[in-house]
Amino acid sequence: MSPLRTVAIAAALTAALGACARPAAEPDRTAPIDTDGPGYVQPGTAYWEDWTVPDATVLLGTPFPEQPWDAPGMPEDPEPVSATLLLTGDSHEAMRDLHAQIEAHGLKAATTDDAEAICEDGEPYECELYGIGTDGYAKISATLTAYERPARGEPHPRLVVSFGTYSWFDANDMHWRPAPEPPQGDSGIEIPELPADDLGHGSELPYFGKEEPLGTVPEDGRLLAPPHNPSATYGFSGIFALETEAFGHMEALAEAAATGERYPDLELASGDLRSRRVTYDGSGGGCQVDLDLLTLADGASYARLKVVCD
């Protein structure tokens, strides 16, 4: 049994026993997000092969399979995945852990050739780190972004990790240089409070940049973190924990945001992960919509919705 499945089953049993022991009650939506609860994979837990969730982060739900790259001159890329992790502690601690894992996997820690350090001060505060294989291509790409006090539409501090045979930088003939030593001490970046308000079912989903909401959180569903705007104009990005019955609700949200035609759905697979991707064309100044729907072997279901508008 995979570590991810074991964690999910244990969390589900704990929740079920607790529900039997006390009367049902409406959630306190003014309380902080409980990132120790179901839907969050804890530090030290394997989540993709033997890679583990870095210190000072929690994985939001599950990794999602990605569509394989197909760039001329590049090797095959059969099973890429990406994962979004919420920063819960100091960013330097997370990057030190990731740097150590890269080296433990026999990869060379690297940055892009124009980077002065792994983590760069500024607004937003960003860290980038890559693991280069013996063939010279990146097998893991990681970007941490932290707005110290996120404004409406800006993401809460998070780490996005991608695994594959090569990266966008490889495909575009960019160059690597050995990464400096991992950052020491504390970053000084303050983690904003993460209230659970407006993340539960029935809550409005903001369509950032527009006055009208995108829709509502499905019944028997919840956002795992505050959503954000992935576009320079207007859009939406969020990861949901769901019952499978809510997949129809999510498809309706994707259709409502779409401005172009729906492409044939894609069945994506990486390792034991299987997902369905719903995509709408966003060319001609419209909105590109990507919806990923995934159910794990233990029955836990997740959705990732991204709307990027020109």
Short mmCIF file of C-alpha atoms in Angstrom, two decimals:
data_model
loop_
_atom_site.label_atom_id
_atom_site.label_comp_id
_atom_site.label_asym_id
_atom_site.label_seq_id
_atom_site.Cartn_x
_atom_site.Cartn_y
_atom_site.Cartn_z
CA MET A 1 0.00 0.00 0.00
CA SER A 2 1.37 3.41 -0.92
CA PRO A 3 2.24 5.91 1.86
CA LEU A 4 -0.19 8.42 0.34
CA ARG A 5 -3.02 5.88 0.44
CA THR A 6 -2.16 4.88 4.01
CA VAL A 7 -2.28 8.50 5.18
CA ALA A 8 -5.61 9.09 3.44
CA ILE A 9 -7.22 5.96 4.93
CA ALA A 10 -6.00 6.79 8.44
CA ALA A 11 -7.35 10.33 8.13
CA ALA A 12 -10.71 9.05 6.89
CA LEU A 13 -11.02 6.57 9.79
CA THR A 14 -10.14 9.27 12.31
CA ALA A 15 -12.78 11.57 10.86
CA ALA A 16 -15.41 8.79 10.84
CA LEU A 17 -14.80 7.83 14.48
CA GLY A 18 -14.95 11.45 15.55
CA ALA A 19 -18.24 11.93 13.73
CA CYS A 20 -19.78 8.96 15.58
CA ALA A 21 -18.64 10.24 18.94
CA ARG A 22 -20.27 13.65 18.80
CA PRO A 23 -23.27 15.36 17.16
CA ALA A 24 -22.74 16.91 13.75
CA ALA A 25 -22.09 20.63 13.84
CA GLU A 26 -21.61 23.37 11.31
CA PRO A 27 -17.91 24.07 10.74
CA ASP A 28 -16.46 27.19 12.31
CA ARG A 29 -15.55 29.12 9.19
CA THR A 30 -13.72 31.78 11.17
CA ALA A 31 -11.18 29.23 12.40
CA PRO A 32 -7.84 28.72 10.67
CA ILE A 33 -7.48 25.96 8.09
CA ASP A 34 -6.68 22.68 9.82
CA THR A 35 -3.74 21.57 7.68
CA ASP A 36 -3.34 18.49 9.92
CA GLY A 37 -6.70 17.15 8.74
CA PRO A 38 -7.88 15.07 5.78
CA GLY A 39 -6.83 16.38 2.38
CA TYR A 40 -3.38 17.54 3.50
CA VAL A 41 -0.35 15.27 3.20
CA GLN A 42 2.14 15.93 5.98
CA PRO A 43 5.92 16.60 5.85
CA GLY A 44 8.02 13.48 5.54
CA THR A 45 5.29 11.49 3.74
CA ALA A 46 6.16 9.97 0.35
CA TYR A 47 3.90 11.44 -2.31
CA TRP A 48 5.63 10.63 -5.63
CA GLU A 49 7.83 7.54 -5.82
CA ASP A 50 10.13 8.03 -2.79
CA TRP A 51 10.10 11.83 -2.80
CA THR A 52 8.65 13.17 0.43
CA VAL A 53 6.71 16.29 1.32
CA PRO A 54 9.37 18.86 2.37
CA ASP A 55 9.53 20.29 5.86
CA ALA A 56 7.43 23.41 6.49
CA THR A 57 4.88 22.44 3.80
CA VAL A 58 1.79 20.27 3.31
CA LEU A 59 0.72 18.75 0.01
CA LEU A 60 -2.69 19.90 -1.17
CA GLY A 61 -4.52 16.64 -1.81
CA THR A 62 -2.46 14.74 -4.34
CA PRO A 63 -0.03 15.14 -7.21
CA PHE A 64 -1.78 15.46 -10.58
CA PRO A 65 -0.64 13.76 -13.79
CA GLU A 66 0.38 16.19 -16.52
CA GLN A 67 0.22 15.92 -20.29
CA PRO A 68 3.61 14.67 -21.56
CA TRP A 69 5.87 17.20 -23.22
CA ASP A 70 6.62 16.73 -26.90
CA ALA A 71 9.52 19.03 -27.73
CA PRO A 72 11.83 18.39 -30.71
CA GLY A 73 15.18 16.91 -29.72
CA MET A 74 14.08 16.09 -26.17
CA PRO A 75 13.78 12.59 -24.65
CA GLU A 76 10.40 10.95 -24.07
CA ASP A 77 8.43 12.32 -21.13
CA PRO A 78 5.95 9.54 -20.35
CA GLU A 79 4.73 10.22 -16.82
CA PRO A 80 5.10 13.85 -15.69
CA VAL A 81 3.31 15.02 -12.55
CA SER A 82 3.00 18.26 -10.61
CA ALA A 83 2.13 18.93 -6.99
CA THR A 84 1.13 22.08 -5.12
CA LEU A 85 2.27 22.38 -1.51
CA LEU A 86 1.14 25.04 0.92
CA LEU A 87 3.92 26.71 2.91
CA THR A 88 3.21 26.32 6.63
CA GLY A 89 6.62 27.28 8.07
CA ASP A 90 9.83 28.98 7.05
CA SER A 91 10.64 28.90 3.33
CA HIS A 92 14.36 28.33 3.93
CA GLU A 93 13.54 25.18 5.89
CA ALA A 94 11.49 23.88 2.96
CA MET A 95 14.24 24.62 0.44
CA ARG A 96 16.94 23.02 2.61
CA ASP A 97 14.88 19.84 2.77
CA LEU A 98 14.29 19.86 -0.99
CA HIS A 99 17.99 20.51 -1.71
CA ALA A 100 18.93 17.50 0.46
CA GLN A 101 16.38 15.27 -1.30
CA ILE A 102 17.73 16.25 -4.73
CA GLU A 103 21.25 15.28 -3.74
CA ALA A 104 20.04 12.06 -2.05
CA HIS A 105 18.45 11.05 -5.36
CA GLY A 106 21.80 11.37 -7.13
CA LEU A 107 20.82 14.56 -8.95
CA LYS A 108 22.79 17.80 -9.14
CA ALA A 109 21.10 20.77 -7.49
CA ALA A 110 20.98 23.63 -9.98
CA THR A 111 19.53 27.05 -10.71
CA THR A 112 19.12 28.92 -13.96
CA ASP A 113 22.23 30.64 -15.27
CA ASP A 114 20.98 34.12 -14.33
CA ALA A 115 20.06 33.29 -10.72
CA GLU A 116 22.26 34.73 -7.98
CA ALA A 117 20.85 32.52 -5.22
CA ILE A 118 18.25 29.84 -4.67
CA CYS A 119 15.97 32.36 -2.95
CA GLU A 120 15.67 35.97 -4.13
CA ASP A 121 14.33 38.81 -2.00
CA GLY A 122 11.63 40.99 -3.46
CA GLU A 123 7.88 41.06 -3.97
CA PRO A 124 7.06 38.33 -4.49
CA TYR A 125 9.77 36.44 -2.63
CA GLU A 126 10.78 33.53 -4.87
CA CYS A 127 12.94 30.41 -4.63
CA GLU A 128 13.80 28.17 -7.58
CA LEU A 129 15.63 24.86 -7.49
CA TYR A 130 16.14 22.07 -10.02
CA GLY A 131 17.59 18.56 -9.94
CA ILE A 132 19.68 17.70 -13.00
CA GLY A 133 20.24 14.09 -14.11
CA THR A 134 23.36 12.59 -15.65
CA ASP A 135 21.97 13.38 -19.12
CA GLY A 136 21.95 17.11 -18.27
CA TYR A 137 18.15 17.49 -18.11
CA ALA A 138 16.03 18.55 -15.12
CA LYS A 139 14.12 15.69 -13.49
CA ILE A 140 12.55 17.88 -10.81
CA SER A 141 11.63 21.56 -10.96
CA ALA A 142 10.51 23.49 -7.89
CA THR A 143 9.33 27.08 -7.48
CA LEU A 144 8.34 28.64 -4.17
CA THR A 145 6.41 31.92 -4.30
CA ALA A 146 5.59 33.98 -1.22
CA TYR A 147 3.72 37.25 -1.08
CA GLU A 148 4.29 38.27 2.52
CA ARG A 149 0.79 39.73 2.74
CA PRO A 150 -1.17 38.42 -0.24
CA ALA A 151 -3.60 40.87 -1.76
CA ARG A 152 -6.89 39.66 -3.20
CA GLY A 153 -6.10 37.33 -6.07
CA GLU A 154 -2.45 36.70 -5.15
CA PRO A 155 -1.57 33.15 -4.02
CA HIS A 156 -0.77 32.29 -0.45
CA PRO A 157 2.85 31.13 -0.02
CA ARG A 158 3.23 27.85 -1.86
CA LEU A 159 5.71 25.49 -3.44
CA VAL A 160 4.98 23.95 -6.85
CA VAL A 161 7.02 20.84 -7.65
CA SER A 162 7.09 19.12 -11.06
CA PHE A 163 8.66 15.79 -11.99
CA GLY A 164 9.48 14.69 -15.52
CA THR A 165 12.18 13.73 -17.98
CA TYR A 166 13.11 17.34 -18.78
CA SER A 167 11.88 20.88 -18.16
CA TRP A 168 10.70 23.94 -20.03
CA PHE A 169 14.20 25.38 -19.64
CA ASP A 170 15.71 22.30 -21.30
CA ALA A 171 13.23 22.46 -24.16
CA ASN A 172 14.06 26.13 -24.75
CA ASP A 173 17.84 25.58 -24.66
CA MET A 174 18.38 27.48 -21.43
CA HIS A 175 21.44 26.79 -19.31
CA TRP A 176 22.01 25.56 -15.77
CA ARG A 177 24.61 26.36 -13.20
CA PRO A 178 25.34 24.56 -9.92
CA ALA A 179 23.06 25.78 -7.17
CA PRO A 180 24.60 27.75 -4.33
CA GLU A 181 24.44 26.22 -0.89
CA PRO A 182 20.87 25.95 0.42
CA PRO A 183 19.70 29.04 2.30
CA GLN A 184 20.61 29.11 5.99
CA GLY A 185 18.73 30.52 8.95
CA ASP A 186 15.22 31.93 8.60
CA SER A 187 13.87 33.79 5.60
CA GLY A 188 11.93 36.27 7.72
CA ILE A 189 8.90 35.75 5.46
CA GLU A 190 5.72 35.95 7.51
CA ILE A 191 3.14 33.28 6.73
CA PRO A 192 -0.28 34.95 6.49
CA GLU A 193 -3.11 33.51 8.53
CA LEU A 194 -5.13 31.01 6.52
CA PRO A 195 -8.76 31.32 7.67
CA ALA A 196 -11.12 28.55 6.63
CA ASP A 197 -13.80 31.15 5.93
CA ASP A 198 -15.38 30.83 2.47
CA LEU A 199 -13.67 27.51 1.64
CA GLY A 200 -16.57 25.20 2.48
CA HIS A 201 -19.45 23.97 0.33
CA GLY A 202 -21.85 26.62 -0.92
CA SER A 203 -19.28 29.40 -0.60
CA GLU A 204 -18.87 31.72 -3.56
CA LEU A 205 -15.81 31.21 -5.74
CA PRO A 206 -14.34 34.57 -6.73
CA TYR A 207 -13.74 35.15 -10.42
CA PHE A 208 -10.73 37.38 -9.87
CA GLY A 209 -10.86 40.50 -12.02
CA LYS A 210 -14.63 40.28 -12.55
CA GLU A 211 -17.54 41.40 -10.40
CA GLU A 212 -19.58 38.21 -10.71
CA PRO A 213 -18.38 35.05 -8.93
CA LEU A 214 -17.31 31.98 -10.88
CA GLY A 215 -19.81 29.85 -8.98
CA THR A 216 -19.94 28.05 -5.64
CA VAL A 217 -18.00 25.31 -3.87
CA PRO A 218 -19.84 22.01 -4.57
CA GLU A 219 -21.86 20.24 -1.92
CA ASP A 220 -19.66 17.69 -0.13
CA GLY A 221 -16.63 19.59 -1.37
CA ARG A 222 -14.19 22.20 -0.11
CA LEU A 223 -11.24 24.22 -1.26
CA LEU A 224 -7.97 23.07 0.28
CA ALA A 225 -6.48 26.59 0.22
CA PRO A 226 -7.64 30.07 -0.77
CA PRO A 227 -7.88 30.33 -4.58
CA HIS A 228 -5.86 32.86 -6.57
CA ASN A 229 -5.65 34.53 -9.96
CA PRO A 230 -3.19 32.81 -12.33
CA SER A 231 -3.66 35.50 -14.99
CA ALA A 232 -2.44 39.06 -15.46
CA THR A 233 -6.06 39.99 -16.23
CA TYR A 234 -8.77 37.78 -14.77
CA GLY A 235 -9.12 34.13 -13.86
CA PHE A 236 -9.22 31.51 -11.11
CA SER A 237 -7.05 28.70 -9.75
CA GLY A 238 -7.97 26.32 -6.94
CA ILE A 239 -7.67 22.74 -5.68
CA PHE A 240 -10.73 21.00 -4.24
CA ALA A 241 -11.36 17.91 -2.09
CA LEU A 242 -14.64 16.38 -3.29
CA GLU A 243 -17.05 13.52 -3.37
CA THR A 244 -17.11 11.99 -6.85
CA GLU A 245 -20.73 13.12 -7.22
CA ALA A 246 -19.40 16.69 -7.29
CA PHE A 247 -17.44 16.12 -10.52
CA GLY A 248 -20.51 17.22 -12.50
CA HIS A 249 -20.61 20.49 -10.54
CA MET A 250 -16.94 21.08 -11.34
CA GLU A 251 -17.52 20.43 -15.05
CA ALA A 252 -20.35 22.96 -14.98
CA LEU A 253 -17.99 25.54 -13.44
CA ALA A 254 -15.44 24.89 -16.20
CA GLU A 255 -18.10 25.22 -18.89
CA ALA A 256 -19.40 28.48 -17.40
CA ALA A 257 -15.90 30.01 -17.49
CA ALA A 258 -15.14 28.84 -21.02
CA THR A 259 -15.15 31.14 -24.02
CA GLY A 260 -14.11 28.62 -26.68
CA GLU A 261 -14.78 25.06 -27.76
CA ARG A 262 -14.27 22.02 -25.55
CA TYR A 263 -11.51 19.74 -26.70
CA PRO A 264 -11.81 15.94 -26.37
CA ASP A 265 -11.16 14.95 -22.76
CA LEU A 266 -7.72 13.53 -21.97
CA GLU A 267 -7.10 10.45 -19.83
CA LEU A 268 -3.78 11.09 -18.10
CA ALA A 269 -1.73 8.52 -16.19
CA SER A 270 1.43 8.77 -14.08
CA GLY A 271 2.47 5.86 -11.89
CA ASP A 272 -0.65 4.76 -10.01
CA LEU A 273 -2.37 8.10 -10.62
CA ARG A 274 -5.21 8.32 -13.16
CA SER A 275 -7.02 11.54 -14.01
CA ARG A 276 -9.35 13.04 -16.57
CA ARG A 277 -8.61 16.48 -17.99
CA VAL A 278 -11.35 18.72 -19.37
CA THR A 279 -9.98 21.55 -21.54
CA TYR A 280 -11.57 24.52 -23.30
CA ASP A 281 -9.83 26.56 -26.00
CA GLY A 282 -8.78 30.04 -24.89
CA SER A 283 -7.34 31.42 -28.12
CA GLY A 284 -8.36 34.76 -29.60
CA GLY A 285 -8.37 36.69 -26.34
CA GLY A 286 -10.53 34.20 -24.47
CA CYS A 287 -10.12 32.03 -21.37
CA GLN A 288 -8.09 28.83 -21.33
CA VAL A 289 -9.79 26.41 -18.96
CA ASP A 290 -8.20 23.23 -17.58
CA LEU A 291 -10.03 20.98 -15.13
CA ASP A 292 -8.36 17.87 -13.71
CA LEU A 293 -10.50 15.26 -11.96
CA LEU A 294 -8.82 12.47 -9.99
CA THR A 295 -9.92 9.70 -7.64
CA LEU A 296 -7.31 7.80 -5.61
CA ALA A 297 -7.47 4.05 -4.98
CA ASP A 298 -8.94 4.69 -1.50
CA GLY A 299 -11.82 6.72 -2.97
CA ALA A 300 -10.57 10.20 -2.04
CA SER A 301 -11.35 12.56 -4.93
CA TYR A 302 -9.78 15.85 -5.92
CA ALA A 303 -10.19 18.47 -8.61
CA ARG A 304 -7.87 21.21 -9.88
CA LEU A 305 -9.49 24.05 -11.81
CA LYS A 306 -7.46 26.69 -13.63
CA VAL A 307 -8.94 29.53 -15.68
CA VAL A 308 -6.47 31.87 -17.41
CA CYS A 309 -7.97 34.76 -19.38
CA ASP A 310 -6.20 37.14 -21.78
#
